């Protein structure tokens, strides 16, 4: 169980995340919908230990993971796929993937997890020796997700996995994420792409100006007036 309790992030006087609380179970897919600047990236970074929380806490299976370094959060079982992917362009697909297996918890099963990643993303298996900088945006996003999987997370945090990808590639990415979920990993996805992310999610939250302003099952959110107004052109 991943539990956020009143998570608050401030940059100086600017309140980027204001008292966010919710919980996710393993194997669940939860999406946080929010426009540019709503605080989505800050929320994920706070969970991953990449920005400090000024108030509140994050608990993984009842143990707090707030106030510890980001690598400790990863070691405990939370992996972030950041916006912009942060992969190493001048290294091959396989080298990038293996970089993800540094936590102690992941080392013993590195080969097994690598085959699992190649099974979910066959394109990466075909191109395991290719330099990542020569790959398409969609393929690079697959590398970023695969690398996070290599750390054997219990929870995977994804920052706008659809950003900059063609619609068909986005569809493939979300199908792959559905397979990642079947391995028992819990997924927390922040997105602006409402339709595709709600199709894959069990439930979601609406983040507006740093606060949670709505929540529901995917179906409820899809029919929610505020969601439709903010993201679907008021359809
Ligand atoms: P986007 O989709 O554009 O990335 P977001 O919902 O992920 O938006 P955040 O990146 O979390 O939003 O930013 C929330 C607010 O905090 C924004 O107003 C942003 O300008 C501000 N902010 C983000 N990072 C910092 C920082 N390091 N220092 C100061 N302000 C920041």
PDB file of N, CA and C and ligand atoms in Angstrom, residues 11-12 14-17 34-43 45 51 83 159-160 190 192 207, ligand 1:
ATOM      1  N   UNK A  11       7.803  25.730  -2.932  1.00  0.00           N
ATOM      2  CA  UNK A  11       9.050  26.269  -3.473  1.00  0.00           C
ATOM      3  C   UNK A  11       9.090  27.710  -2.994  1.00  0.00           C
ATOM      4  N   UNK A  12       9.858  27.991  -1.954  1.00  0.00           N
ATOM      5  CA  UNK A  12       9.802  29.321  -1.357  1.00  0.00           C
ATOM      6  C   UNK A  12       8.387  29.567  -0.867  1.00  0.00           C
ATOM      7  N   UNK A  14       5.828  29.721  -2.919  1.00  0.00           N
ATOM      8  CA  UNK A  14       4.871  29.123  -3.849  1.00  0.00           C
ATOM      9  C   UNK A  14       4.430  27.735  -3.381  1.00  0.00           C
ATOM     10  N   UNK A  15       3.120  27.581  -3.250  1.00  0.00           N
ATOM     11  CA  UNK A  15       2.559  26.307  -2.821  1.00  0.00           C
ATOM     12  C   UNK A  15       2.266  25.472  -4.069  1.00  0.00           C
ATOM     13  N   UNK A  16       3.061  24.426  -4.314  1.00  0.00           N
ATOM     14  CA  UNK A  16       2.899  23.646  -5.542  1.00  0.00           C
ATOM     15  C   UNK A  16       1.986  22.444  -5.326  1.00  0.00           C
ATOM     16  N   UNK A  17       1.998  21.869  -4.104  1.00  0.00           N
ATOM     17  CA  UNK A  17       1.116  20.746  -3.759  1.00  0.00           C
ATOM     18  C   UNK A  17       0.558  21.050  -2.376  1.00  0.00           C
ATOM     19  N   UNK A  34      -4.451  16.654 -14.379  1.00  0.00           N
ATOM     20  CA  UNK A  34      -4.213  18.050 -14.032  1.00  0.00           C
ATOM     21  C   UNK A  34      -3.625  18.786 -15.214  1.00  0.00           C
ATOM     22  N   UNK A  35      -3.924  20.066 -15.308  1.00  0.00           N
ATOM     23  CA  UNK A  35      -3.417  20.892 -16.404  1.00  0.00           C
ATOM     24  C   UNK A  35      -1.952  21.260 -16.137  1.00  0.00           C
ATOM     25  N   UNK A  36      -1.340  21.965 -17.083  1.00  0.00           N
ATOM     26  CA  UNK A  36       0.025  22.456 -16.885  1.00  0.00           C
ATOM     27  C   UNK A  36       0.106  23.269 -15.613  1.00  0.00           C
ATOM     28  N   UNK A  37       1.110  22.981 -14.791  1.00  0.00           N
ATOM     29  CA  UNK A  37       1.335  23.797 -13.601  1.00  0.00           C
ATOM     30  C   UNK A  37       0.446  23.458 -12.420  1.00  0.00           C
ATOM     31  N   UNK A  38      -0.393  22.430 -12.547  1.00  0.00           N
ATOM     32  CA  UNK A  38      -1.304  22.077 -11.446  1.00  0.00           C
ATOM     33  C   UNK A  38      -0.551  21.518 -10.238  1.00  0.00           C
ATOM     34  N   UNK A  39       0.653  20.992 -10.495  1.00  0.00           N
ATOM     35  CA  UNK A  39       1.449  20.427  -9.397  1.00  0.00           C
ATOM     36  C   UNK A  39       1.685  18.931  -9.533  1.00  0.00           C
ATOM     37  N   UNK A  40       1.381  18.379 -10.721  1.00  0.00           N
ATOM     38  CA  UNK A  40       1.474  16.933 -10.929  1.00  0.00           C
ATOM     39  C   UNK A  40       2.908  16.425 -10.754  1.00  0.00           C
ATOM     40  N   UNK A  41       3.861  17.087 -11.438  1.00  0.00           N
ATOM     41  CA  UNK A  41       5.257  16.626 -11.345  1.00  0.00           C
ATOM     42  C   UNK A  41       5.769  16.770  -9.923  1.00  0.00           C
ATOM     43  N   UNK A  42       5.394  17.874  -9.274  1.00  0.00           N
ATOM     44  CA  UNK A  42       5.860  18.099  -7.901  1.00  0.00           C
ATOM     45  C   UNK A  42       5.340  17.000  -6.975  1.00  0.00           C
ATOM     46  N   UNK A  43       4.112  16.568  -7.195  1.00  0.00           N
ATOM     47  CA  UNK A  43       3.540  15.507  -6.369  1.00  0.00           C
ATOM     48  C   UNK A  43       4.353  14.215  -6.523  1.00  0.00           C
ATOM     49  N   UNK A  45       7.428  13.895  -7.635  1.00  0.00           N
ATOM     50  CA  UNK A  45       8.792  14.094  -7.128  1.00  0.00           C
ATOM     51  C   UNK A  45       8.815  14.010  -5.602  1.00  0.00           C
ATOM     52  N   UNK A  51      11.945  16.005  -4.263  1.00  0.00           N
ATOM     53  CA  UNK A  51      11.773  17.337  -3.655  1.00  0.00           C
ATOM     54  C   UNK A  51      11.273  17.111  -2.226  1.00  0.00           C
ATOM     55  N   UNK A  83       9.208  13.021 -16.299  1.00  0.00           N
ATOM     56  CA  UNK A  83       8.902  13.695 -17.558  1.00  0.00           C
ATOM     57  C   UNK A  83      10.248  13.944 -18.237  1.00  0.00           C
ATOM     58  N   UNK A 159       5.263  10.146 -14.995  1.00  0.00           N
ATOM     59  CA  UNK A 159       4.973  11.555 -15.237  1.00  0.00           C
ATOM     60  C   UNK A 159       4.677  11.777 -16.719  1.00  0.00           C
ATOM     61  N   UNK A 160       3.420  11.916 -17.045  1.00  0.00           N
ATOM     62  CA  UNK A 160       2.937  12.151 -18.411  1.00  0.00           C
ATOM     63  C   UNK A 160       3.585  11.234 -19.449  1.00  0.00           C
ATOM     64  N   UNK A 190       0.395  10.479 -13.743  1.00  0.00           N
ATOM     65  CA  UNK A 190      -0.145  11.830 -13.893  1.00  0.00           C
ATOM     66  C   UNK A 190      -0.225  12.132 -15.388  1.00  0.00           C
ATOM     67  N   UNK A 192      -2.312  14.563 -18.748  1.00  0.00           N
ATOM     68  CA  UNK A 192      -3.278  15.516 -19.285  1.00  0.00           C
ATOM     69  C   UNK A 192      -4.152  14.816 -20.319  1.00  0.00           C
ATOM     70  N   UNK A 207      -6.483  17.224 -10.048  1.00  0.00           N
ATOM     71  CA  UNK A 207      -5.606  18.147  -9.327  1.00  0.00           C
ATOM     72  C   UNK A 207      -5.698  19.506 -10.012  1.00  0.00           C
TER      73      UNK A 207
HETATM   74  P1  LIG B   1       3.571  20.524 -16.128  1.00  0.00           P
HETATM   75  O1  LIG B   1       2.605  19.591 -16.729  1.00  0.00           O
HETATM   76  O2  LIG B   1       3.666  21.827 -16.852  1.00  0.00           O
HETATM   77  O3  LIG B   1       4.899  19.925 -15.780  1.00  0.00           O
HETATM   78  P2  LIG B   1       2.757  20.149 -13.405  1.00  0.00           P
HETATM   79  O4  LIG B   1       1.316  19.942 -13.120  1.00  0.00           O
HETATM   80  O5  LIG B   1       3.616  18.953 -13.438  1.00  0.00           O
HETATM   81  O6  LIG B   1       2.909  20.954 -14.729  1.00  0.00           O
HETATM   82  P3  LIG B   1       4.653  21.220 -11.537  1.00  0.00           P
HETATM   83  O7  LIG B   1       5.786  21.038 -12.480  1.00  0.00           O
HETATM   84  O8  LIG B   1       4.551  20.340 -10.382  1.00  0.00           O
HETATM   85  O9  LIG B   1       3.267  21.179 -12.330  1.00  0.00           O
HETATM   86  O10 LIG B   1       4.654  22.741 -11.045  1.00  0.00           O
HETATM   87  C1  LIG B   1       3.692  23.259 -10.130  1.00  0.00           C
HETATM   88  C2  LIG B   1       4.009  24.726  -9.861  1.00  0.00           C
HETATM   89  O11 LIG B   1       5.247  24.831  -9.137  1.00  0.00           O
HETATM   90  C3  LIG B   1       4.194  25.552 -11.112  1.00  0.00           C
HETATM   91  O12 LIG B   1       3.647  26.832 -10.864  1.00  0.00           O
HETATM   92  C4  LIG B   1       5.685  25.636 -11.293  1.00  0.00           C
HETATM   93  O13 LIG B   1       6.066  26.824 -11.930  1.00  0.00           O
HETATM   94  C5  LIG B   1       6.181  25.601  -9.868  1.00  0.00           C
HETATM   95  N1  LIG B   1       7.514  24.959  -9.752  1.00  0.00           N
HETATM   96  C6  LIG B   1       7.830  23.708 -10.184  1.00  0.00           C
HETATM   97  N2  LIG B   1       9.116  23.418  -9.896  1.00  0.00           N
HETATM   98  C7  LIG B   1       9.618  24.509  -9.264  1.00  0.00           C
HETATM   99  C8  LIG B   1      10.890  24.838  -8.707  1.00  0.00           C
HETATM  100  N3  LIG B   1      11.905  23.964  -8.726  1.00  0.00           N
HETATM  101  N4  LIG B   1      11.034  26.070  -8.156  1.00  0.00           N
HETATM  102  C9  LIG B   1      10.007  26.940  -8.115  1.00  0.00           C
HETATM  103  N5  LIG B   1       8.791  26.694  -8.605  1.00  0.00           N
HETATM  104  C10 LIG B   1       8.587  25.507  -9.177  1.00  0.00           C
END
